[in-house]
Coordinates of C-alpha atoms in Angstrom, one line a residue:
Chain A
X1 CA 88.8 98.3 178.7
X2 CA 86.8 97.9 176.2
X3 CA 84.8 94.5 174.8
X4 CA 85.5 93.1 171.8
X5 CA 81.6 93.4 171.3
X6 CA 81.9 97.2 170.5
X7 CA 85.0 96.2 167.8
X8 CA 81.9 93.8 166.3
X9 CA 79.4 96.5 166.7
X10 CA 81.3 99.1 165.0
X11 CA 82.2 96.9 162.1
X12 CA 78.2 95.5 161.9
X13 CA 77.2 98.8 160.2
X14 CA 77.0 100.5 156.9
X15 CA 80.2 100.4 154.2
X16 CA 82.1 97.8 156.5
X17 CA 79.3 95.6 156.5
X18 CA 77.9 96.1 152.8
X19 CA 81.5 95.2 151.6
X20 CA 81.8 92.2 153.9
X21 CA 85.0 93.3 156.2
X22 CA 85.5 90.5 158.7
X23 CA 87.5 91.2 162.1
X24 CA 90.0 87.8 162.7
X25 CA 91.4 89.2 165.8
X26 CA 90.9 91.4 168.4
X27 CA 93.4 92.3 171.4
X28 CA 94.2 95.5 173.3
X29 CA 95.9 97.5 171.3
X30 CA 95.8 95.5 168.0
X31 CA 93.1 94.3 165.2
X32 CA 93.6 92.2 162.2
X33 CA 90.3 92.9 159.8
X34 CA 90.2 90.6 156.3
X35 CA 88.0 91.7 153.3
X36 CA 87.4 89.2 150.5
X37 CA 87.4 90.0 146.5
X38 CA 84.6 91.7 145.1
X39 CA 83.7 93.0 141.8
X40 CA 82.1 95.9 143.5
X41 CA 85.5 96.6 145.0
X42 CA 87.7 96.8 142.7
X43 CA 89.2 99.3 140.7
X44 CA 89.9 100.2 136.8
X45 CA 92.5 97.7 136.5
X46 CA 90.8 94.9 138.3
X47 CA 93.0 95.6 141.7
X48 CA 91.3 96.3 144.7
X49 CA 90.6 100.1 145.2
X50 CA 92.7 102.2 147.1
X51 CA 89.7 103.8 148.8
X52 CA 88.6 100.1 149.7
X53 CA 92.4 99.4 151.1
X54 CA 92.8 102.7 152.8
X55 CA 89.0 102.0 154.5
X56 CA 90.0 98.2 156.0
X57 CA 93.5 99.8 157.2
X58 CA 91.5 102.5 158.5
X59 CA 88.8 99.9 160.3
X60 CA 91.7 98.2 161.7
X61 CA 93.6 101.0 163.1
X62 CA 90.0 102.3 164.6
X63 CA 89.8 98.5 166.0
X64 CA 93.3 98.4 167.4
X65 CA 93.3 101.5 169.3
X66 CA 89.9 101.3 170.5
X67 CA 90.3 98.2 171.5
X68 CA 93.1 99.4 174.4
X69 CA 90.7 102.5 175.5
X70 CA 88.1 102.3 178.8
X71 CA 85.0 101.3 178.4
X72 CA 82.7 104.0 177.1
X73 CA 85.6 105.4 174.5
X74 CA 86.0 104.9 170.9
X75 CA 89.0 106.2 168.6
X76 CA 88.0 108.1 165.9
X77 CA 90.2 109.1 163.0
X78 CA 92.1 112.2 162.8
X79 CA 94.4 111.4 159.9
X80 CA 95.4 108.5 157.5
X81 CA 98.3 107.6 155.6
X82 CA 98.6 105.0 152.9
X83 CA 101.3 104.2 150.9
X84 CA 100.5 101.8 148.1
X85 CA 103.3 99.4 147.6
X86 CA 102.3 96.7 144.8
X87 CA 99.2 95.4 143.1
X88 CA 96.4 94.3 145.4
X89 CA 95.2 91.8 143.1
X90 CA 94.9 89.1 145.3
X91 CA 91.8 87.1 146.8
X92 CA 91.6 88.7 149.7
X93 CA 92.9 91.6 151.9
X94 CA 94.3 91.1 155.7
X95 CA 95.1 94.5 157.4
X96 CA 97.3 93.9 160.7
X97 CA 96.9 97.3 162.9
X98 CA 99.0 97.9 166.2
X99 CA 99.0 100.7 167.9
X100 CA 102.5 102.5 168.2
X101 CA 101.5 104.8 171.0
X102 CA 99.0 106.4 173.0
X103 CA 99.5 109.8 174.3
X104 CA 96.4 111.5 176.0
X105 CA 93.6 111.4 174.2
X106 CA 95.8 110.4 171.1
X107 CA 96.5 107.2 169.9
X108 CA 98.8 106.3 166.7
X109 CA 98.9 103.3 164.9
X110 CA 100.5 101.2 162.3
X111 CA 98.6 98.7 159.8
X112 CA 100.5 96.6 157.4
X113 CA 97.7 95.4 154.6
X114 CA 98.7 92.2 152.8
X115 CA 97.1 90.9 149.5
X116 CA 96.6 87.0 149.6
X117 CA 96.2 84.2 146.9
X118 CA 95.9 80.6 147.9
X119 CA 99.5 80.0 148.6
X120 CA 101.5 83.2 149.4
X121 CA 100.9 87.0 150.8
X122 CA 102.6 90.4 150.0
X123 CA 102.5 93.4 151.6
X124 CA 100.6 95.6 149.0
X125 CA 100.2 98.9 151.2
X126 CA 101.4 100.4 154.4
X127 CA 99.7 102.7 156.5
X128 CA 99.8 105.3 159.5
X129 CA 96.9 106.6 160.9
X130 CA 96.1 109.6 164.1
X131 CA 93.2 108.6 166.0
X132 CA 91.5 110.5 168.9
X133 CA 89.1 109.1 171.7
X134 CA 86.3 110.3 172.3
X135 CA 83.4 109.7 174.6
X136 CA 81.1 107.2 173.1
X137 CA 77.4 109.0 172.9
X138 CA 74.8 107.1 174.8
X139 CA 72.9 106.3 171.9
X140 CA 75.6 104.3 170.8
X141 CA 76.6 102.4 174.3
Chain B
X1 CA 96.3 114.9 126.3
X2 CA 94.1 112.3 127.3
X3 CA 90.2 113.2 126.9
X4 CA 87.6 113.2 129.6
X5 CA 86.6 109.8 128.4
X6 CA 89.2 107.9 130.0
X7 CA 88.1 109.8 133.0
X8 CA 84.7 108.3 132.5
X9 CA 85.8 105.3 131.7
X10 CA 87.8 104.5 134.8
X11 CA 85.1 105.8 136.9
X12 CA 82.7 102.9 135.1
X13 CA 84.4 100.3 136.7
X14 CA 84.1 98.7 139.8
X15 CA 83.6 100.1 143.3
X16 CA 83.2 103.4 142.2
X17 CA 80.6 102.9 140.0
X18 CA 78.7 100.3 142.2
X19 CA 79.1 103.9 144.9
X20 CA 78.1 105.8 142.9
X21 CA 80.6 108.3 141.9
X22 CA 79.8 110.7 139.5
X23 CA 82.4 113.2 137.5
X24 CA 81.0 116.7 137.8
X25 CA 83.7 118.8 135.5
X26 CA 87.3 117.5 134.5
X27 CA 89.8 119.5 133.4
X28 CA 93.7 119.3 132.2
X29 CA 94.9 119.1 136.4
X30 CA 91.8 119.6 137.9
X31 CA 88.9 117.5 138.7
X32 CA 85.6 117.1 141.0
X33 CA 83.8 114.1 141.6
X34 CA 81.0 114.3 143.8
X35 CA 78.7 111.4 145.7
X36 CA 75.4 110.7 147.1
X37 CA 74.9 109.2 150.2
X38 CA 74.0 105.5 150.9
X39 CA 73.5 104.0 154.0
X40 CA 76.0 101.1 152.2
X41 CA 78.3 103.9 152.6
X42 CA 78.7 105.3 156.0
X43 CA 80.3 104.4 159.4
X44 CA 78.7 103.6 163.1
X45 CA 77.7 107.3 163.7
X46 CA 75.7 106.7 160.2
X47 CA 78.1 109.8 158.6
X48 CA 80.3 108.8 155.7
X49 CA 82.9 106.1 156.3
X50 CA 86.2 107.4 156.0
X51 CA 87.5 105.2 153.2
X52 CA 84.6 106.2 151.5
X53 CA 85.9 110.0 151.8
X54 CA 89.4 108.5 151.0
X55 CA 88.5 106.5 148.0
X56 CA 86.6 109.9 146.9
X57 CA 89.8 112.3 147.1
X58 CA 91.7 109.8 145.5
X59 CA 89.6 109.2 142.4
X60 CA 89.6 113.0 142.0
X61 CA 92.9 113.4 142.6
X62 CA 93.4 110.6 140.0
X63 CA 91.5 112.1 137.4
X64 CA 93.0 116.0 137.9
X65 CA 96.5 114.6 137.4
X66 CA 95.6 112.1 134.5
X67 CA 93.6 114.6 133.2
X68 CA 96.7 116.5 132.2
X69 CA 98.9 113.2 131.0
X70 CA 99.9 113.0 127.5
X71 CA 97.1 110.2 125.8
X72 CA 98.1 106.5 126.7
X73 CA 99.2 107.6 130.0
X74 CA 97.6 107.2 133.7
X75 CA 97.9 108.2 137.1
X76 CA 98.0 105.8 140.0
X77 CA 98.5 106.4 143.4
X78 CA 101.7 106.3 145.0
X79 CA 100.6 107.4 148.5
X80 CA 97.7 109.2 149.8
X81 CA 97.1 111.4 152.7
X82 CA 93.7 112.6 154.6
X83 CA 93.0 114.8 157.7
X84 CA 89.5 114.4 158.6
X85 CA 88.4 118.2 159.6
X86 CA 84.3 117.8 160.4
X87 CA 81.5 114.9 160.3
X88 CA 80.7 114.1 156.9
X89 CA 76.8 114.1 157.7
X90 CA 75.8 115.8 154.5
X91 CA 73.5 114.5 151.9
X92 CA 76.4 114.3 149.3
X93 CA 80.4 114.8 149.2
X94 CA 82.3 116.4 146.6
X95 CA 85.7 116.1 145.9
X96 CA 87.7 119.2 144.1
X97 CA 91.2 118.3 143.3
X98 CA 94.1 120.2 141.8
X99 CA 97.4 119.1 140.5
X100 CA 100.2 121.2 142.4
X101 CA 103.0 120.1 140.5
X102 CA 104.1 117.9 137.9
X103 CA 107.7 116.8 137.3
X104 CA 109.0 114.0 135.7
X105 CA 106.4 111.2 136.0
X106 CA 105.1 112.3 139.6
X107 CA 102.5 114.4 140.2
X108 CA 101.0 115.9 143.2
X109 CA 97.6 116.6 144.0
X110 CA 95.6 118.8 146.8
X111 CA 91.6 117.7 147.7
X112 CA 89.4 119.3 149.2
X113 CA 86.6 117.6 150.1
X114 CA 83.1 119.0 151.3
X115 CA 79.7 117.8 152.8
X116 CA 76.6 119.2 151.1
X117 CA 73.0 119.9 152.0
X118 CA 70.6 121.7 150.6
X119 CA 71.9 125.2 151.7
X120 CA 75.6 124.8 152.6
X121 CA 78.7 123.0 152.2
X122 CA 81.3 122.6 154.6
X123 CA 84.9 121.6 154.0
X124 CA 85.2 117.7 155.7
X125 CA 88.2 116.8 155.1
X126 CA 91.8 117.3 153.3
X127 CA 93.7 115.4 151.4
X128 CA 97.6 115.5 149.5
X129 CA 97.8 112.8 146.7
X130 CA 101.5 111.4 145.2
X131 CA 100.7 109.8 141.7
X132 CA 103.5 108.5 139.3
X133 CA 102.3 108.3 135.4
X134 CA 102.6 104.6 134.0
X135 CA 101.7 103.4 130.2
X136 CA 98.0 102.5 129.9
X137 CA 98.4 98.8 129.1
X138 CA 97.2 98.0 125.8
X139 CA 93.5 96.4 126.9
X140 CA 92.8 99.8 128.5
X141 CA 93.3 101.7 125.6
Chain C
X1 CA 125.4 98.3 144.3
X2 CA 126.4 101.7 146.3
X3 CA 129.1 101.9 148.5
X4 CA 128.6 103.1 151.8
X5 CA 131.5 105.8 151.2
X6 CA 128.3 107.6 149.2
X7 CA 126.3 107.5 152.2
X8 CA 129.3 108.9 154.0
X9 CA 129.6 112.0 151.2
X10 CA 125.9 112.6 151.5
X11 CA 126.5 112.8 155.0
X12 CA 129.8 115.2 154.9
X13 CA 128.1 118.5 153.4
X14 CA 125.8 121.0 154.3
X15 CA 123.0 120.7 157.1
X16 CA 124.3 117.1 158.4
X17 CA 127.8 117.6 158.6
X18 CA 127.2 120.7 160.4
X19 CA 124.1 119.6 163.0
X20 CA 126.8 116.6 163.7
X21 CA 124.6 113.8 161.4
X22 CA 126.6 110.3 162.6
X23 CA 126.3 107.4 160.0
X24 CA 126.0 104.4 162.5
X25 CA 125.6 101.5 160.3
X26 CA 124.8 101.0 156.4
X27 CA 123.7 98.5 154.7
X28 CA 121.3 97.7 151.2
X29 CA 118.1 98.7 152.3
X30 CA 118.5 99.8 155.8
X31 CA 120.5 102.3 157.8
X32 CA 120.8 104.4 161.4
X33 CA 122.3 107.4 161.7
X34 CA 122.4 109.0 165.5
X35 CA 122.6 112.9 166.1
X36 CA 124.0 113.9 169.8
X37 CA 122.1 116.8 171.6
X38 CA 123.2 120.5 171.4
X39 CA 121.5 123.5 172.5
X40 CA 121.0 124.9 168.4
X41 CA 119.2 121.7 167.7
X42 CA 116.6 121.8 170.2
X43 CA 112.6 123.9 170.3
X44 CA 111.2 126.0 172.5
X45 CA 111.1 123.4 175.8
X46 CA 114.2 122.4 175.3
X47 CA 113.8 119.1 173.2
X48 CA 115.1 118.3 170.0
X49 CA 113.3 120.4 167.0
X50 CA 110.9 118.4 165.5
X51 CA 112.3 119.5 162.2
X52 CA 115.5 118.7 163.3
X53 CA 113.9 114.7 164.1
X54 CA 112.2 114.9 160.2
X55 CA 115.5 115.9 158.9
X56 CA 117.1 112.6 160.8
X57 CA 114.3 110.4 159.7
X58 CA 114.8 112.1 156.3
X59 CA 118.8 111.3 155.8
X60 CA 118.0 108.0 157.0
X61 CA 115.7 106.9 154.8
X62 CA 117.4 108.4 152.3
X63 CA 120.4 106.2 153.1
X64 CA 118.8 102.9 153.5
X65 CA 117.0 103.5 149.5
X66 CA 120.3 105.0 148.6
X67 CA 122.0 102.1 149.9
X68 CA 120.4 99.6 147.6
X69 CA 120.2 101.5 144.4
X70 CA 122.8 100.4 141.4
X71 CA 126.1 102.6 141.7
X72 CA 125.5 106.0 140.2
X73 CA 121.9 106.4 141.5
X74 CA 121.0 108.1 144.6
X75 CA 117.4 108.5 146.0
X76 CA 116.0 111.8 146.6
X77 CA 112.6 112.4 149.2
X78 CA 109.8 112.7 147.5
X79 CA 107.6 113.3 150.7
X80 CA 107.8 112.2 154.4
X81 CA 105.6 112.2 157.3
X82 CA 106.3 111.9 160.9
X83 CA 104.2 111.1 164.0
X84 CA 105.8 112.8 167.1
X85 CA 105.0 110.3 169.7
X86 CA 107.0 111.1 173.0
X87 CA 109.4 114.2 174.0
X88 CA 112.4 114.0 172.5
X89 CA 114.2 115.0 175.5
X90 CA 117.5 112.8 175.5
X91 CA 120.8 113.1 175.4
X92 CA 121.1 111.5 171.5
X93 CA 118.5 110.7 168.6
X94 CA 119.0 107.8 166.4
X95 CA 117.0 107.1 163.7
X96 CA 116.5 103.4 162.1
X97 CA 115.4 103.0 158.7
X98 CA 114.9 100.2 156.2
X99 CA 113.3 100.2 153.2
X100 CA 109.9 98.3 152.8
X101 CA 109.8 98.2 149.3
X102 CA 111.3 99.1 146.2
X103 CA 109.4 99.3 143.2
X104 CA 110.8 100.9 139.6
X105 CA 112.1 104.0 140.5
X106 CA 110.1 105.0 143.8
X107 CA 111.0 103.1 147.3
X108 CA 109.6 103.8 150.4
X109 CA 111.1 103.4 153.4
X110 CA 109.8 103.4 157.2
X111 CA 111.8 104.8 160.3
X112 CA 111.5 104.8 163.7
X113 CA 113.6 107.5 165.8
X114 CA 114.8 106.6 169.5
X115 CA 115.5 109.4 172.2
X116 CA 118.2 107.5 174.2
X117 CA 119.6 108.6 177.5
X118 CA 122.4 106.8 179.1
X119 CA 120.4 103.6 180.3
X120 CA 117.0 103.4 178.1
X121 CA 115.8 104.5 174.6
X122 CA 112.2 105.6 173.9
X123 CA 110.5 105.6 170.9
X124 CA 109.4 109.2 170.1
X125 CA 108.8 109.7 166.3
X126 CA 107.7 107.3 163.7
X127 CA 108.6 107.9 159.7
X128 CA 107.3 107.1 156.2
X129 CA 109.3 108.6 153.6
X130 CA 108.8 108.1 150.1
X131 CA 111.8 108.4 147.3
X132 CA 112.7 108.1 144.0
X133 CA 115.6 107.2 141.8
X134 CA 117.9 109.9 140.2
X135 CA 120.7 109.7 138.2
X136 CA 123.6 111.2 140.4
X137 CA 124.4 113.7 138.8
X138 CA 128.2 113.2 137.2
X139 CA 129.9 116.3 139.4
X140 CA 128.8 114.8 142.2
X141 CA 130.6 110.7 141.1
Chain D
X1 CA 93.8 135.0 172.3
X2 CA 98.0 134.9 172.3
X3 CA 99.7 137.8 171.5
X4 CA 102.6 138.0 168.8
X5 CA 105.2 137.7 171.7
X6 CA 104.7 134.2 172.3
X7 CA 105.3 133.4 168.5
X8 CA 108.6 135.6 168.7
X9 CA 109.5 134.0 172.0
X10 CA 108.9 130.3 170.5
X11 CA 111.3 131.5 167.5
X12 CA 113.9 133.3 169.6
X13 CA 115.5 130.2 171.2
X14 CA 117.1 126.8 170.0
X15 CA 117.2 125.5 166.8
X16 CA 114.9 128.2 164.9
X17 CA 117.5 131.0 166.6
X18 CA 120.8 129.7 165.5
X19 CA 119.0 129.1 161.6
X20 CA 118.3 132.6 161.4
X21 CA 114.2 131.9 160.9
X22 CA 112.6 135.2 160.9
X23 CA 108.6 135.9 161.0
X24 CA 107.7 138.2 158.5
X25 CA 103.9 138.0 159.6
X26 CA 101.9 136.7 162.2
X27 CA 97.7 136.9 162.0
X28 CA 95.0 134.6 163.9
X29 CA 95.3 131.4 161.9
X30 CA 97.9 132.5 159.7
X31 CA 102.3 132.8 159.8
X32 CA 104.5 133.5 157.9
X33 CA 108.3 132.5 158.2
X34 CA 111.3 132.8 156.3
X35 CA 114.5 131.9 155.9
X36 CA 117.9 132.6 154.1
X37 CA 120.1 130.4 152.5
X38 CA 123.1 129.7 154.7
X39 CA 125.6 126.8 153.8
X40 CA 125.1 125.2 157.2
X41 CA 121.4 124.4 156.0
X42 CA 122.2 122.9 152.5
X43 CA 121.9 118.6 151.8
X44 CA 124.4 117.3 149.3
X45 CA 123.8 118.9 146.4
X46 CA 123.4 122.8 147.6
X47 CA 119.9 122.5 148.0
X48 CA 118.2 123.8 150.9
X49 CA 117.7 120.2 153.1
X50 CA 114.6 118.5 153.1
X51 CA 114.9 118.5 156.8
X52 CA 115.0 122.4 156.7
X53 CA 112.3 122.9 154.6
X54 CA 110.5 120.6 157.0
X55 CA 111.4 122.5 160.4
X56 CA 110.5 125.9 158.5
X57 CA 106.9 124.9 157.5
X58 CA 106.2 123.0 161.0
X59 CA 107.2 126.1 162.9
X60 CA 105.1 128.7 160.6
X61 CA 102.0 125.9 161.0
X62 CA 102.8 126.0 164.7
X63 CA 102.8 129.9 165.0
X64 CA 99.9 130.3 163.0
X65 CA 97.6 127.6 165.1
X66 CA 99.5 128.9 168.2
X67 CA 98.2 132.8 167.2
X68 CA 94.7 131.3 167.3
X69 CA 94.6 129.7 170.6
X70 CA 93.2 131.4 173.9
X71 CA 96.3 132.8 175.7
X72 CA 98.1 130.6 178.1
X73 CA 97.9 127.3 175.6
X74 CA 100.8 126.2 172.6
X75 CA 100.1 124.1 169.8
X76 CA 102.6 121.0 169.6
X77 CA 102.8 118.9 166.5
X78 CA 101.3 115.5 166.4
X79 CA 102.2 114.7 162.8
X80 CA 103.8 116.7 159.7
X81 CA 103.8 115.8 156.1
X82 CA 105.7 117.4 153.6
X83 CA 106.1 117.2 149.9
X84 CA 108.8 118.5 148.1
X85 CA 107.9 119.3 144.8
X86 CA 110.8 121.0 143.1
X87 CA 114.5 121.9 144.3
X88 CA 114.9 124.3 146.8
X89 CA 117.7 126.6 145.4
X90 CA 116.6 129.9 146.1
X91 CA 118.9 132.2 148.2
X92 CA 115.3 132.5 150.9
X93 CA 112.6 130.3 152.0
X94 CA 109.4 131.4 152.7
X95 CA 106.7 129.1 154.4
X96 CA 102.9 130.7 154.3
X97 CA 100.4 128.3 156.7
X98 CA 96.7 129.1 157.4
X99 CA 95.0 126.7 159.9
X100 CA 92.3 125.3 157.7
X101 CA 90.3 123.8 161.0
X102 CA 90.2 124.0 164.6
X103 CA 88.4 121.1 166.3
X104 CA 88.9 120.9 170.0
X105 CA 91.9 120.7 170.5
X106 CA 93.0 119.6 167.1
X107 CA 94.1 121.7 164.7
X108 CA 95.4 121.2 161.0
X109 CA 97.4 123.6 159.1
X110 CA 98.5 124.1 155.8
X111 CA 102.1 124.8 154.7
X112 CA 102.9 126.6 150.9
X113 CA 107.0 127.1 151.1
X114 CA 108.1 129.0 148.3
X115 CA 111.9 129.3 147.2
X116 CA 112.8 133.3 146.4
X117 CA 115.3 134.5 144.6
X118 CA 115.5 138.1 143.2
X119 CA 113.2 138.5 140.5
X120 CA 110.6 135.0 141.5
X121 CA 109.2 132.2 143.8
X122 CA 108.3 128.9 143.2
X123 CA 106.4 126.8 145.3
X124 CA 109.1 124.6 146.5
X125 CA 107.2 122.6 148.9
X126 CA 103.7 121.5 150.6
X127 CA 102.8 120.7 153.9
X128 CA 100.2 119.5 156.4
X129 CA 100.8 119.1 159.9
X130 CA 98.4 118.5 162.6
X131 CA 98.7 120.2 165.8
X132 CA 97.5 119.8 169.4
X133 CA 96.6 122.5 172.0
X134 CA 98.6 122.2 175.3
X135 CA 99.0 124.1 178.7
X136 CA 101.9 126.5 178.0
X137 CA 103.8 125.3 181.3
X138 CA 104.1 127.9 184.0
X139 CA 107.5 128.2 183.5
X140 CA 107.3 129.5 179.9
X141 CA 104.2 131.9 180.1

């Protein structure tokens, strides 16, 4: 199975790391990845941007089904889904992936993406996603 | 019909402007919206992250179908959908998006989305976009 | 509020009544409905028709929004998507849907659809399904 | 590559049989599949159902991945999306898919389903599914 070093390695680079998305939990098979308010993140109303919500459900869906493949494989995204459900104008984001099955080399997963203030959370988008495993290239490993 | 300025102007704010995006032609239900690369924007295997291609489709698909609201109105995004078809390893993306249909105050959009170098583009991915028309609040206008 | 006896109209024409479409339970913002195997509902291996499993996620989706609108409004599909996660090889299908959120005119709704046999069920398809708020037309009250 | 047969002998049994779906065209990469209107296929308000629609455009995607793939392998459907975009009332369907990309295994199609009636068409409905090459099982070749 695979560490939860690769979930951090994965999530050390480029866009994930340039917009600050932090991974809270790691187990097989699930991911819960946070992303705190930004002006660079937002969009035209002052909300977070759907591109920035459908990339941390994204993250966390790549984190949660990696997570439950051997050691040497990483999940890679074949499709996403997000439905946008109310404003994501809180302080922070928390995306909660599981993955709903694995089938093959295909995995599918679920991540509910919650918008918090100080006191309270709402669910502020839902999303599927279709991920594939594939070998990890050595370069990577 | 609103003018390409509010196009403009929601592409001036935010994440998209702190990417990068830039609106190559707008038009009343069409719209492409291409961007550079960064290394602030990609994923581990250093091609773009795919929220990064999903925040791209969605802007364009934004803009085609607010492109052909009546003036005061905007399109936000109901639900979003992308299959990821090839590694977006290219020196820039663009985004061309079309309105399908229109009726009542949903709209549907198709995006295509292709990575560019100097002597080819390749189609990366492929995206369907749900937006509902709301009033422009009053501070927007 | 609707009445479930709407639910049980929708239910009674066309397609539904005819593939055998069983309303199981109703309630404001959630519903199952079951279908029972028969050799015209099923693809070429001899499982249920995957279009056959949308059209069940479909109906019950369609319920569960239904199911909370104000009397005289029904909720019509705007688009759905299903994962097919598992053969969908038993003896009965029933689909579970609720409704995650409603919000204006457009509620989305998530359902999961069971192949049971006579001692176990198994997850095999996973739903989104997005609506919207009509007027019922008065022929149909 | 597969020969025609295999698409005829996919729709020849089941479900797409006792609907009356007839292929009007089959090309590498490209189906096409219609259907006429029939009472047992309606939803509640003498519309073609949703579900229909659905199980029209996933077979043509299927056929016309299916028609691309060495002989001996089927493509299954991991995940369709469909959005109906204005009412099917026609007295035909006809679904048009083209696989836009073959990846591996993977392949993604592209749905147009049009509603006919004597004089005109109008695209009814869009879809994308995503397919998976399989074995065709010994017993089916």
């Amino acid at each position: 199975m695979n560490s939860p070093r690769l979930a951090e390695a994965i999530n050390a680079k480029g866009f994930t790391a340039a917009a600050g998305f932090r991974i809270v939990a790691v187990q097989p098979g699930s991911a819960e990845v946070s992303l705190a308010c930004r002006p660079d993140l937002l969009q035209f109303f002052g909300h977070f941007h759907g591109g920035v919500i459908a990339a941390l459900a994204d993250q966390a869906a790549g984190i949660a089904v990696t997570s439950s493949l051997p050691s040497g494989k990483i999940g890679v995204t074949v499709e996403i889904k997000v439905n946008f459900l109310s404003p994501a104008d809180g302080s922070e984001l928390v995306a909660r992936a599981k993955t709903l099955k694995m089938s093959g080399s295909i995995g599918v997963a679920t991540v509910e993406v919650f918008s918090k203030n100080e006191t309270s959370e709402t669910l502020c988008a839902f999303c599927t996603a279709t991920m594939r495993a594939l070998d990890l290239p050595a370069e990577f490993r």
